[in-house]
Amino acid sequence: MDEKIALIDTVKGEFADELIYNIAKVVDPKKIDIVISNHTELDHSGSLARLMHRIGQDKPVYCSKMGLKSLSRHFRQKLNFQPVENGQEMSIGQRTLSFLETRMVHWPDSMFTYLKEQRILFSSDGFGQHYAGHEKFDDEVGEAIMPHAKKYFANILMLYAPLILKLVEKVTGMGLEIDMICPDHGVCWRKDPAKIIDAYVRWSNQESKEKAIILYDTMWHSTEMMANQIAAGLSAEGVDVRPMYLRKWHRSDIMTEVLDAKAVVIGSPTLNNGLFPTLADILTYMKGLKPKNKIGAAFGSYGWSGEAVKIIEKELIAMKFEIIEPGIRVQYVPESEHLDTCYAFGQKIGKAIMG
Ligand code: FEO
C-alpha cells in the first residue's frame, strides 16, 4: 500500500468471497488501483474476474506478454490487461515494483514481481508449497516446512530444473537482494531466504543420496516377496532403502522420495500381458517429471507370459536411467533360490550406489 494500492495475485475461484472479505479488513477493495497477475493458473487467478468486478473492471491488470494470452483465454470478460516487459519498473509512490519474466517456471506466462525498497520477491509458484496452516512465515513452522517445499518442487517443478538453475543464475547476476520471498501458496520465507534458494539449486541439480526406492505392486505376494529380498540386499550394502507399495503411497509422495534417490527399482506382476495398472500410473507420472541421474532396475513375477519386466525396462531406458543389471522375473511363486537371486540383485545395485 502506497500512493497507489497494488494487489498481487488472487486465489482459487471458490475462495473469491473470502479473499474480498480479507482485503476489506485492510482496505476498501474499491481503493485498489492496480492488480498484478504473476501467473494464470487458476489457483492464482481464479478469483480475478470476481475481484475486478468488485474493485472496478477498468483498473489495470499487469501481466507478462504470455500472461495476456493465457488470461484472455481464461476470462472472457473485458478486463484491462496491461502486458509488461521483462525488467520493467513501476512506481507506486515511495515504492517500486519490477517484473521478472520466469517463462516455463512453470507456465509460459509465469513471472515474479520484486518490491525494490523492501527487497521482497513475490514469486508466484516459485519456492511455494501446498501447505495451508495458520502460519504465514517459515520461522513459524520451522524445519517441518522443508519437506513440503521439497514435495512441491518434486511434483511441480522437477522437469523445469534446467530453467530454474538458469533463473537462479540470472537473479544472482542481477544482484537482486532478497529479504523475503512470498510465494502465492505456502508460507513466506523471511528467516533465511537463501536457504530455500540453495535447496532449489540442490534439487535442480538432482543431487542424490545413497538411497534407493523400490516401487512395486503385487497380486498374490510374489512380487512383494521379491521386493523384500531386493530391499534386504540393498540394505546389506548400507543403502537407505525405501520399499513403497503402490497401493499405499500417493504418487506425489513417491516423487518426493525419487527426487534425491540414486536408484529406482520397480517391480510389477504381469497382468494381461502388461503392467499392473498402478505401475502404468506411476511410470507415466514419473516420465513426465523427468528425473535425472538415476540407476534403474526392474523385477516382477508372472504366470505364463511375463512381459512386465521388459516393459518397465523400456520405460526406464526412455527416462535415461542407467540400467546396471538386467531385470529379474520369477514364475508364479519364488523359491529360496529365487529369493537369493533377488537378494544378490539388491546387493549389486547397492554396490553401484555406494560405489
Ligand atoms: Fe501453477 Fe500454483 O499454480
mmCIF file of C-alpha atoms and ligand atoms in Angstrom:
data_model
loop_
_atom_site.group_PDB
_atom_site.id
_atom_site.type_symbol
_atom_site.label_atom_id
_atom_site.label_comp_id
_atom_site.label_asym_id
_atom_site.label_seq_id
_atom_site.Cartn_x
_atom_site.Cartn_y
_atom_site.Cartn_z
ATOM 1 C CA MET A 1 0.000 0.000 0.000
ATOM 2 C CA ASP A 2 1.483 3.293 -1.119
ATOM 3 C CA GLU A 3 0.193 6.254 -3.117
ATOM 4 C CA LYS A 4 -1.208 3.530 -5.264
ATOM 5 C CA ILE A 5 -2.526 0.318 -3.787
ATOM 6 C CA ALA A 6 -1.441 -2.834 -5.581
ATOM 7 C CA LEU A 7 -2.777 -6.329 -5.218
ATOM 8 C CA ILE A 8 -0.514 -9.151 -6.326
ATOM 9 C CA ASP A 9 -2.418 -12.247 -7.471
ATOM 10 C CA THR A 10 -5.665 -13.732 -6.270
ATOM 11 C CA VAL A 11 -6.886 -17.159 -5.168
ATOM 12 C CA LYS A 12 -8.990 -20.054 -6.484
ATOM 13 C CA GLY A 13 -12.399 -19.028 -7.753
ATOM 14 C CA GLU A 14 -14.293 -20.694 -4.926
ATOM 15 C CA PHE A 15 -12.451 -18.551 -2.376
ATOM 16 C CA ALA A 16 -13.211 -15.183 -4.009
ATOM 17 C CA ASP A 17 -15.566 -14.098 -1.228
ATOM 18 C CA GLU A 18 -13.018 -14.999 1.407
ATOM 19 C CA LEU A 19 -10.332 -13.022 -0.434
ATOM 20 C CA ILE A 20 -12.556 -9.949 -0.745
ATOM 21 C CA TYR A 21 -13.523 -10.227 2.926
ATOM 22 C CA ASN A 22 -9.851 -10.427 3.952
ATOM 23 C CA ILE A 23 -8.878 -7.479 1.756
ATOM 24 C CA ALA A 24 -11.759 -5.446 3.205
ATOM 25 C CA LYS A 25 -10.270 -5.914 6.679
ATOM 26 C CA VAL A 26 -7.227 -3.970 5.434
ATOM 27 C CA VAL A 27 -8.623 -1.602 2.820
ATOM 28 C CA ASP A 28 -11.803 -0.985 0.869
ATOM 29 C CA PRO A 29 -11.311 -3.208 -2.218
ATOM 30 C CA LYS A 30 -12.519 -0.338 -4.421
ATOM 31 C CA LYS A 31 -9.398 1.594 -3.418
ATOM 32 C CA ILE A 32 -7.105 -0.946 -5.060
ATOM 33 C CA ASP A 33 -5.541 0.844 -8.030
ATOM 34 C CA ILE A 34 -3.695 -1.922 -9.791
ATOM 35 C CA VAL A 35 -3.659 -5.686 -9.873
ATOM 36 C CA ILE A 36 -0.655 -7.768 -10.846
ATOM 37 C CA SER A 37 -1.197 -11.250 -12.178
ATOM 38 C CA ASN A 38 2.061 -13.161 -11.946
ATOM 39 C CA HIS A 39 0.544 -16.443 -13.153
ATOM 40 C CA THR A 40 -2.615 -17.539 -14.923
ATOM 41 C CA GLU A 41 -3.112 -20.982 -13.402
ATOM 42 C CA LEU A 42 -6.426 -20.851 -11.623
ATOM 43 C CA ASP A 43 -5.144 -21.274 -8.084
ATOM 44 C CA HIS A 44 -3.565 -17.835 -8.660
ATOM 45 C CA SER A 45 -6.047 -16.106 -10.929
ATOM 46 C CA GLY A 46 -9.338 -17.962 -10.378
ATOM 47 C CA SER A 47 -10.892 -15.025 -8.495
ATOM 48 C CA LEU A 48 -9.676 -12.364 -10.890
ATOM 49 C CA ALA A 49 -12.938 -11.704 -12.713
ATOM 50 C CA ARG A 50 -14.964 -11.573 -9.480
ATOM 51 C CA LEU A 51 -12.404 -9.345 -7.871
ATOM 52 C CA MET A 52 -12.232 -6.928 -10.800
ATOM 53 C CA HIS A 53 -15.997 -6.739 -10.797
ATOM 54 C CA ARG A 54 -15.740 -5.644 -7.170
ATOM 55 C CA ILE A 55 -12.822 -3.220 -7.434
ATOM 56 C CA GLY A 56 -13.536 -1.825 -10.900
ATOM 57 C CA GLN A 57 -13.438 -3.522 -14.290
ATOM 58 C CA ASP A 58 -11.363 -0.743 -15.820
ATOM 59 C CA LYS A 59 -8.496 -0.969 -13.301
ATOM 60 C CA PRO A 60 -5.290 -2.250 -14.914
ATOM 61 C CA VAL A 61 -4.223 -5.866 -14.528
ATOM 62 C CA TYR A 62 -0.483 -6.099 -15.194
ATOM 63 C CA CYS A 63 0.801 -9.397 -16.527
ATOM 64 C CA SER A 64 3.508 -10.804 -18.772
ATOM 65 C CA LYS A 65 3.008 -10.847 -22.552
ATOM 66 C CA MET A 66 2.327 -14.565 -22.403
ATOM 67 C CA GLY A 67 0.031 -13.874 -19.458
ATOM 68 C CA LEU A 68 -2.042 -11.610 -21.670
ATOM 69 C CA LYS A 69 -2.651 -14.560 -23.990
ATOM 70 C CA SER A 70 -3.459 -17.088 -21.294
ATOM 71 C CA LEU A 71 -5.550 -14.754 -19.107
ATOM 72 C CA SER A 72 -7.581 -13.737 -22.147
ATOM 73 C CA ARG A 73 -8.261 -17.412 -22.817
ATOM 74 C CA HIS A 74 -9.429 -17.979 -19.256
ATOM 75 C CA PHE A 75 -11.506 -14.837 -18.713
ATOM 76 C CA ARG A 76 -13.897 -13.745 -21.405
ATOM 77 C CA GLN A 77 -14.929 -10.578 -19.521
ATOM 78 C CA LYS A 78 -13.404 -7.393 -20.843
ATOM 79 C CA LEU A 79 -10.590 -6.793 -18.368
ATOM 80 C CA ASN A 80 -7.934 -4.137 -18.725
ATOM 81 C CA PHE A 81 -4.911 -6.384 -19.194
ATOM 82 C CA GLN A 82 -1.622 -4.475 -19.482
ATOM 83 C CA PRO A 83 1.365 -6.578 -20.532
ATOM 84 C CA VAL A 84 4.726 -5.615 -19.020
ATOM 85 C CA GLU A 85 8.232 -6.160 -20.316
ATOM 86 C CA ASN A 86 10.821 -8.248 -18.547
ATOM 87 C CA GLY A 87 12.718 -5.877 -16.250
ATOM 88 C CA GLN A 88 10.101 -3.119 -16.460
ATOM 89 C CA GLU A 89 9.719 -0.994 -13.355
ATOM 90 C CA MET A 90 6.655 0.729 -12.000
ATOM 91 C CA SER A 91 6.460 3.290 -9.233
ATOM 92 C CA ILE A 92 3.521 3.102 -6.865
ATOM 93 C CA GLY A 93 4.694 6.069 -4.776
ATOM 94 C CA GLN A 94 7.616 5.562 -2.421
ATOM 95 C CA ARG A 95 7.943 2.047 -3.657
ATOM 96 C CA THR A 96 8.915 0.487 -6.970
ATOM 97 C CA LEU A 97 7.773 -2.786 -8.423
ATOM 98 C CA SER A 98 9.804 -4.549 -11.067
ATOM 99 C CA PHE A 99 8.795 -7.521 -13.157
ATOM 100 C CA LEU A 100 10.887 -10.528 -13.967
ATOM 101 C CA GLU A 101 9.683 -12.981 -16.586
ATOM 102 C CA THR A 102 10.145 -16.596 -15.481
ATOM 103 C CA ARG A 103 8.839 -18.309 -18.591
ATOM 104 C CA MET A 104 8.163 -22.022 -18.141
ATOM 105 C CA VAL A 105 8.755 -21.879 -14.406
ATOM 106 C CA HIS A 106 6.311 -23.346 -14.694
ATOM 107 C CA TRP A 107 3.883 -21.950 -17.304
ATOM 108 C CA PRO A 108 4.729 -19.760 -20.302
ATOM 109 C CA ASP A 109 3.088 -16.791 -18.571
ATOM 110 C CA SER A 110 4.877 -17.070 -15.209
ATOM 111 C CA MET A 111 6.612 -14.008 -13.799
ATOM 112 C CA PHE A 112 7.881 -12.715 -10.468
ATOM 113 C CA THR A 113 7.301 -9.241 -9.049
ATOM 114 C CA TYR A 114 10.046 -7.638 -6.961
ATOM 115 C CA LEU A 115 9.397 -4.847 -4.481
ATOM 116 C CA LYS A 116 12.679 -2.985 -4.622
ATOM 117 C CA GLU A 117 12.705 -0.840 -1.500
ATOM 118 C CA GLN A 118 11.620 -3.655 0.820
ATOM 119 C CA ARG A 119 13.520 -6.332 -1.094
ATOM 120 C CA ILE A 120 10.561 -8.662 -1.297
ATOM 121 C CA LEU A 121 10.223 -11.152 -4.117
ATOM 122 C CA PHE A 122 6.649 -12.151 -4.936
ATOM 123 C CA SER A 123 7.419 -15.444 -6.556
ATOM 124 C CA SER A 124 4.063 -16.896 -7.563
ATOM 125 C CA ASP A 125 4.636 -20.677 -7.629
ATOM 126 C CA GLY A 126 8.397 -20.449 -7.106
ATOM 127 C CA PHE A 127 9.519 -21.525 -3.623
ATOM 128 C CA GLY A 128 5.903 -22.354 -2.796
ATOM 129 C CA GLN A 129 4.369 -25.284 -1.033
ATOM 130 C CA HIS A 130 0.994 -26.979 -0.996
ATOM 131 C CA TYR A 131 0.714 -26.044 2.624
ATOM 132 C CA ALA A 132 -2.117 -24.249 4.385
ATOM 133 C CA GLY A 133 -1.925 -23.590 8.091
ATOM 134 C CA HIS A 134 -2.325 -20.680 10.444
ATOM 135 C CA GLU A 135 1.373 -19.847 9.998
ATOM 136 C CA LYS A 136 2.421 -17.232 7.453
ATOM 137 C CA PHE A 137 6.221 -17.413 7.737
ATOM 138 C CA ASP A 138 8.880 -20.106 7.559
ATOM 139 C CA ASP A 139 10.164 -19.432 11.078
ATOM 140 C CA GLU A 140 6.695 -20.074 12.477
ATOM 141 C CA VAL A 141 6.750 -23.612 11.058
ATOM 142 C CA GLY A 142 10.458 -24.341 11.471
ATOM 143 C CA GLU A 143 12.289 -27.192 9.741
ATOM 144 C CA ALA A 144 8.980 -29.000 9.145
ATOM 145 C CA ILE A 145 8.322 -26.717 6.180
ATOM 146 C CA MET A 146 11.223 -28.094 4.132
ATOM 147 C CA PRO A 147 9.584 -31.464 3.292
ATOM 148 C CA HIS A 148 6.570 -29.514 1.966
ATOM 149 C CA ALA A 149 8.824 -27.354 -0.191
ATOM 150 C CA LYS A 150 10.649 -30.446 -1.418
ATOM 151 C CA LYS A 151 7.398 -32.230 -2.257
ATOM 152 C CA TYR A 152 6.214 -29.174 -4.162
ATOM 153 C CA PHE A 153 9.441 -28.974 -6.132
ATOM 154 C CA ALA A 154 9.457 -32.705 -6.922
ATOM 155 C CA ASN A 155 5.909 -32.713 -8.237
ATOM 156 C CA ILE A 156 5.551 -29.322 -9.905
ATOM 157 C CA LEU A 157 8.983 -28.063 -10.848
ATOM 158 C CA MET A 158 11.329 -31.037 -11.252
ATOM 159 C CA LEU A 159 11.013 -31.137 -15.033
ATOM 160 C CA TYR A 160 11.933 -27.451 -15.256
ATOM 161 C CA ALA A 161 15.138 -27.935 -13.247
ATOM 162 C CA PRO A 162 17.467 -26.672 -16.034
ATOM 163 C CA LEU A 163 15.406 -23.482 -16.359
ATOM 164 C CA ILE A 164 15.398 -22.983 -12.596
ATOM 165 C CA LEU A 165 19.191 -23.159 -12.499
ATOM 166 C CA LYS A 166 19.356 -20.531 -15.250
ATOM 167 C CA LEU A 167 16.853 -18.372 -13.388
ATOM 168 C CA VAL A 168 18.817 -18.550 -10.133
ATOM 169 C CA GLU A 169 21.949 -17.635 -12.094
ATOM 170 C CA LYS A 170 20.143 -14.706 -13.702
ATOM 171 C CA VAL A 171 18.794 -13.414 -10.375
ATOM 172 C CA THR A 172 22.216 -13.771 -8.758
ATOM 173 C CA GLY A 173 23.785 -11.974 -11.726
ATOM 174 C CA MET A 174 21.302 -9.106 -11.347
ATOM 175 C CA GLY A 175 22.450 -8.703 -7.747
ATOM 176 C CA LEU A 176 18.855 -8.792 -6.573
ATOM 177 C CA GLU A 177 18.918 -8.563 -2.801
ATOM 178 C CA ILE A 178 16.141 -10.523 -1.211
ATOM 179 C CA ASP A 179 14.973 -10.116 2.367
ATOM 180 C CA MET A 180 11.762 -12.040 1.908
ATOM 181 C CA ILE A 181 10.243 -14.414 -0.642
ATOM 182 C CA CYS A 182 6.463 -14.522 -0.808
ATOM 183 C CA PRO A 183 5.042 -17.336 -2.886
ATOM 184 C CA ASP A 184 1.304 -17.359 -3.622
ATOM 185 C CA HIS A 185 0.712 -20.537 -1.651
ATOM 186 C CA GLY A 186 2.513 -21.881 1.369
ATOM 187 C CA VAL A 187 4.479 -19.807 3.845
ATOM 188 C CA CYS A 188 6.719 -16.824 3.095
ATOM 189 C CA TRP A 189 10.468 -17.163 3.565
ATOM 190 C CA ARG A 190 11.733 -14.368 5.826
ATOM 191 C CA LYS A 191 14.128 -16.048 8.228
ATOM 192 C CA ASP A 192 16.691 -17.133 5.681
ATOM 193 C CA PRO A 193 15.517 -16.822 2.053
ATOM 194 C CA ALA A 194 18.914 -18.079 0.868
ATOM 195 C CA LYS A 195 18.119 -21.440 2.438
ATOM 196 C CA ILE A 196 15.252 -22.199 0.079
ATOM 197 C CA ILE A 197 17.183 -20.804 -2.902
ATOM 198 C CA ASP A 198 20.107 -23.130 -2.037
ATOM 199 C CA ALA A 199 17.687 -26.041 -1.717
ATOM 200 C CA TYR A 200 16.279 -25.227 -5.177
ATOM 201 C CA VAL A 201 19.792 -25.331 -6.641
ATOM 202 C CA ARG A 202 20.430 -28.682 -4.942
ATOM 203 C CA TRP A 203 17.107 -30.131 -6.082
ATOM 204 C CA SER A 204 17.517 -28.745 -9.600
ATOM 205 C CA ASN A 205 20.906 -30.419 -9.845
ATOM 206 C CA GLN A 206 19.118 -33.576 -8.689
ATOM 207 C CA GLU A 207 21.856 -34.371 -6.242
ATOM 208 C CA SER A 208 21.199 -37.839 -4.926
ATOM 209 C CA LYS A 209 21.775 -39.563 -1.627
ATOM 210 C CA GLU A 210 22.865 -43.149 -1.029
ATOM 211 C CA LYS A 211 19.243 -44.072 -1.219
ATOM 212 C CA ALA A 212 17.069 -46.462 -3.242
ATOM 213 C CA ILE A 213 13.328 -46.594 -3.739
ATOM 214 C CA ILE A 214 11.596 -49.853 -4.510
ATOM 215 C CA LEU A 215 8.247 -49.224 -6.152
ATOM 216 C CA TYR A 216 6.081 -52.259 -6.550
ATOM 217 C CA ASP A 217 2.627 -53.720 -6.645
ATOM 218 C CA THR A 218 1.700 -57.331 -6.140
ATOM 219 C CA MET A 219 -1.245 -59.607 -6.860
ATOM 220 C CA TRP A 220 -0.556 -62.696 -4.755
ATOM 221 C CA HIS A 221 2.535 -61.506 -2.842
ATOM 222 C CA SER A 222 5.164 -62.993 -5.177
ATOM 223 C CA THR A 223 6.408 -59.628 -6.434
ATOM 224 C CA GLU A 224 6.239 -58.411 -2.845
ATOM 225 C CA MET A 225 8.495 -61.268 -1.710
ATOM 226 C CA MET A 226 10.966 -60.272 -4.411
ATOM 227 C CA ALA A 227 10.775 -56.615 -3.329
ATOM 228 C CA ASN A 228 11.556 -57.522 0.270
ATOM 229 C CA GLN A 229 14.635 -59.520 -0.669
ATOM 230 C CA ILE A 230 15.912 -56.827 -3.016
ATOM 231 C CA ALA A 231 15.433 -54.355 -0.158
ATOM 232 C CA ALA A 232 17.407 -56.618 2.182
ATOM 233 C CA GLY A 233 20.239 -56.885 -0.354
ATOM 234 C CA LEU A 234 20.372 -53.093 -0.802
ATOM 235 C CA SER A 235 20.256 -52.554 2.934
ATOM 236 C CA ALA A 236 23.130 -55.009 3.449
ATOM 237 C CA GLU A 237 25.280 -52.687 1.324
ATOM 238 C CA GLY A 238 24.454 -49.731 3.553
ATOM 239 C CA VAL A 239 21.878 -48.129 1.262
ATOM 240 C CA ASP A 240 18.962 -46.213 2.739
ATOM 241 C CA VAL A 241 16.220 -48.262 1.091
ATOM 242 C CA ARG A 242 12.518 -47.474 0.998
ATOM 243 C CA PRO A 243 10.116 -50.090 -0.325
ATOM 244 C CA MET A 244 6.936 -48.334 -1.448
ATOM 245 C CA TYR A 245 3.856 -50.446 -2.080
ATOM 246 C CA LEU A 246 1.984 -48.524 -4.712
ATOM 247 C CA ARG A 247 -1.441 -49.053 -3.234
ATOM 248 C CA LYS A 248 -0.343 -47.378 -0.001
ATOM 249 C CA TRP A 249 1.521 -44.349 -1.349
ATOM 250 C CA HIS A 250 0.310 -41.383 -3.324
ATOM 251 C CA ARG A 251 2.289 -40.679 -6.476
ATOM 252 C CA SER A 252 3.277 -37.233 -5.148
ATOM 253 C CA ASP A 253 4.908 -38.795 -2.073
ATOM 254 C CA ILE A 254 6.701 -41.253 -4.306
ATOM 255 C CA MET A 255 8.144 -38.489 -6.486
ATOM 256 C CA THR A 256 9.320 -36.653 -3.375
ATOM 257 C CA GLU A 257 11.373 -39.727 -2.497
ATOM 258 C CA VAL A 258 12.555 -40.198 -6.081
ATOM 259 C CA LEU A 259 13.964 -36.653 -6.149
ATOM 260 C CA ASP A 260 17.049 -37.475 -4.078
ATOM 261 C CA ALA A 261 17.238 -41.262 -4.576
ATOM 262 C CA LYS A 262 20.182 -42.676 -6.526
ATOM 263 C CA ALA A 263 18.286 -45.805 -7.635
ATOM 264 C CA VAL A 264 14.689 -46.525 -8.511
ATOM 265 C CA VAL A 265 13.876 -50.229 -8.564
ATOM 266 C CA ILE A 266 10.483 -51.067 -9.998
ATOM 267 C CA GLY A 267 8.516 -54.304 -9.690
ATOM 268 C CA SER A 268 5.282 -55.427 -11.281
ATOM 269 C CA PRO A 269 3.474 -58.689 -11.797
ATOM 270 C CA THR A 270 2.446 -59.323 -15.388
ATOM 271 C CA LEU A 271 -1.264 -58.784 -15.851
ATOM 272 C CA ASN A 272 -2.960 -59.472 -19.179
ATOM 273 C CA ASN A 273 0.408 -59.350 -20.966
ATOM 274 C CA GLY A 274 1.173 -55.948 -19.499
ATOM 275 C CA LEU A 275 1.918 -53.953 -16.394
ATOM 276 C CA PHE A 276 -0.168 -53.873 -13.285
ATOM 277 C CA PRO A 277 -2.217 -50.632 -13.662
ATOM 278 C CA THR A 278 -0.664 -48.854 -10.652
ATOM 279 C CA LEU A 279 2.737 -49.249 -12.301
ATOM 280 C CA ALA A 280 1.479 -47.718 -15.534
ATOM 281 C CA ASP A 281 0.213 -44.781 -13.486
ATOM 282 C CA ILE A 282 3.467 -44.053 -11.660
ATOM 283 C CA LEU A 283 5.643 -44.629 -14.734
ATOM 284 C CA THR A 284 3.563 -42.167 -16.764
ATOM 285 C CA TYR A 285 3.730 -39.596 -13.981
ATOM 286 C CA MET A 286 7.435 -40.104 -13.343
ATOM 287 C CA LYS A 287 8.365 -39.892 -17.010
ATOM 288 C CA GLY A 288 6.641 -36.508 -17.299
ATOM 289 C CA LEU A 289 8.629 -35.091 -14.382
ATOM 290 C CA LYS A 290 11.957 -36.094 -15.982
ATOM 291 C CA PRO A 291 14.020 -37.286 -13.018
ATOM 292 C CA LYS A 292 17.741 -37.389 -13.825
ATOM 293 C CA ASN A 293 20.934 -39.155 -12.759
ATOM 294 C CA LYS A 294 19.233 -42.352 -11.597
ATOM 295 C CA ILE A 295 20.073 -46.017 -11.682
ATOM 296 C CA GLY A 296 17.024 -48.044 -12.726
ATOM 297 C CA ALA A 297 16.156 -51.712 -12.334
ATOM 298 C CA ALA A 298 13.124 -53.913 -12.901
ATOM 299 C CA PHE A 299 11.720 -57.103 -11.417
ATOM 300 C CA GLY A 300 8.453 -58.963 -11.189
ATOM 301 C CA SER A 301 6.588 -62.248 -11.023
ATOM 302 C CA TYR A 302 4.436 -63.723 -13.745
ATOM 303 C CA GLY A 303 2.303 -66.732 -14.583
ATOM 304 C CA TRP A 304 2.822 -67.623 -18.236
ATOM 305 C CA SER A 305 3.764 -64.668 -20.440
ATOM 306 C CA GLY A 306 5.862 -62.327 -18.233
ATOM 307 C CA GLU A 307 6.084 -59.092 -20.236
ATOM 308 C CA ALA A 308 6.035 -56.636 -17.306
ATOM 309 C CA VAL A 309 9.773 -56.566 -16.590
ATOM 310 C CA LYS A 310 10.642 -55.793 -20.214
ATOM 311 C CA ILE A 311 8.009 -53.053 -20.329
ATOM 312 C CA ILE A 312 9.425 -51.452 -17.175
ATOM 313 C CA GLU A 313 12.944 -51.591 -18.569
ATOM 314 C CA LYS A 314 11.793 -49.930 -21.753
ATOM 315 C CA GLU A 315 10.320 -47.103 -19.694
ATOM 316 C CA LEU A 316 13.479 -46.794 -17.595
ATOM 317 C CA ILE A 317 15.575 -46.533 -20.751
ATOM 318 C CA ALA A 318 13.183 -43.907 -22.128
ATOM 319 C CA MET A 319 13.802 -41.902 -18.933
ATOM 320 C CA LYS A 320 17.573 -42.298 -19.476
ATOM 321 C CA PHE A 321 18.033 -44.245 -16.256
ATOM 322 C CA GLU A 322 21.212 -46.274 -16.116
ATOM 323 C CA ILE A 323 20.429 -49.996 -16.136
ATOM 324 C CA ILE A 324 23.306 -51.793 -14.466
ATOM 325 C CA GLU A 325 21.640 -55.191 -14.065
ATOM 326 C CA PRO A 326 19.136 -56.881 -16.386
ATOM 327 C CA GLY A 327 15.718 -57.242 -14.804
ATOM 328 C CA ILE A 328 14.750 -60.391 -12.977
ATOM 329 C CA ARG A 329 11.482 -62.276 -13.142
ATOM 330 C CA VAL A 330 10.113 -65.274 -11.312
ATOM 331 C CA GLN A 331 7.329 -67.582 -12.455
ATOM 332 C CA TYR A 332 4.439 -67.924 -10.019
ATOM 333 C CA VAL A 333 5.917 -68.139 -6.510
ATOM 334 C CA PRO A 334 9.589 -67.505 -5.653
ATOM 335 C CA GLU A 335 11.533 -70.360 -4.098
ATOM 336 C CA SER A 336 14.552 -69.874 -1.879
ATOM 337 C CA GLU A 337 16.975 -69.856 -4.825
ATOM 338 C CA HIS A 338 14.917 -67.109 -6.478
ATOM 339 C CA LEU A 339 14.920 -65.118 -3.275
ATOM 340 C CA ASP A 340 18.709 -65.469 -3.106
ATOM 341 C CA THR A 341 18.877 -64.094 -6.641
ATOM 342 C CA CYS A 342 16.719 -61.140 -5.581
ATOM 343 C CA TYR A 343 18.976 -60.505 -2.572
ATOM 344 C CA ALA A 344 22.071 -60.595 -4.791
ATOM 345 C CA PHE A 345 20.312 -58.297 -7.279
ATOM 346 C CA GLY A 346 19.758 -55.808 -4.436
ATOM 347 C CA GLN A 347 23.400 -56.104 -3.393
ATOM 348 C CA LYS A 348 24.678 -55.413 -6.909
ATOM 349 C CA ILE A 349 22.553 -52.283 -7.162
ATOM 350 C CA GLY A 350 23.647 -51.351 -3.655
ATOM 351 C CA LYS A 351 27.315 -51.615 -4.580
ATOM 352 C CA ALA A 352 26.737 -49.380 -7.591
ATOM 353 C CA ILE A 353 25.013 -46.800 -5.390
ATOM 354 C CA MET A 354 27.731 -46.831 -2.734
ATOM 355 C CA GLY A 355 30.395 -47.140 -5.460
HETATM 356 FE FE1 FEO B 1 0.965 -23.008 -11.317
HETATM 357 FE FE2 FEO B 1 0.157 -22.624 -8.014
HETATM 358 O O1 FEO B 1 -0.123 -22.962 -9.808
#
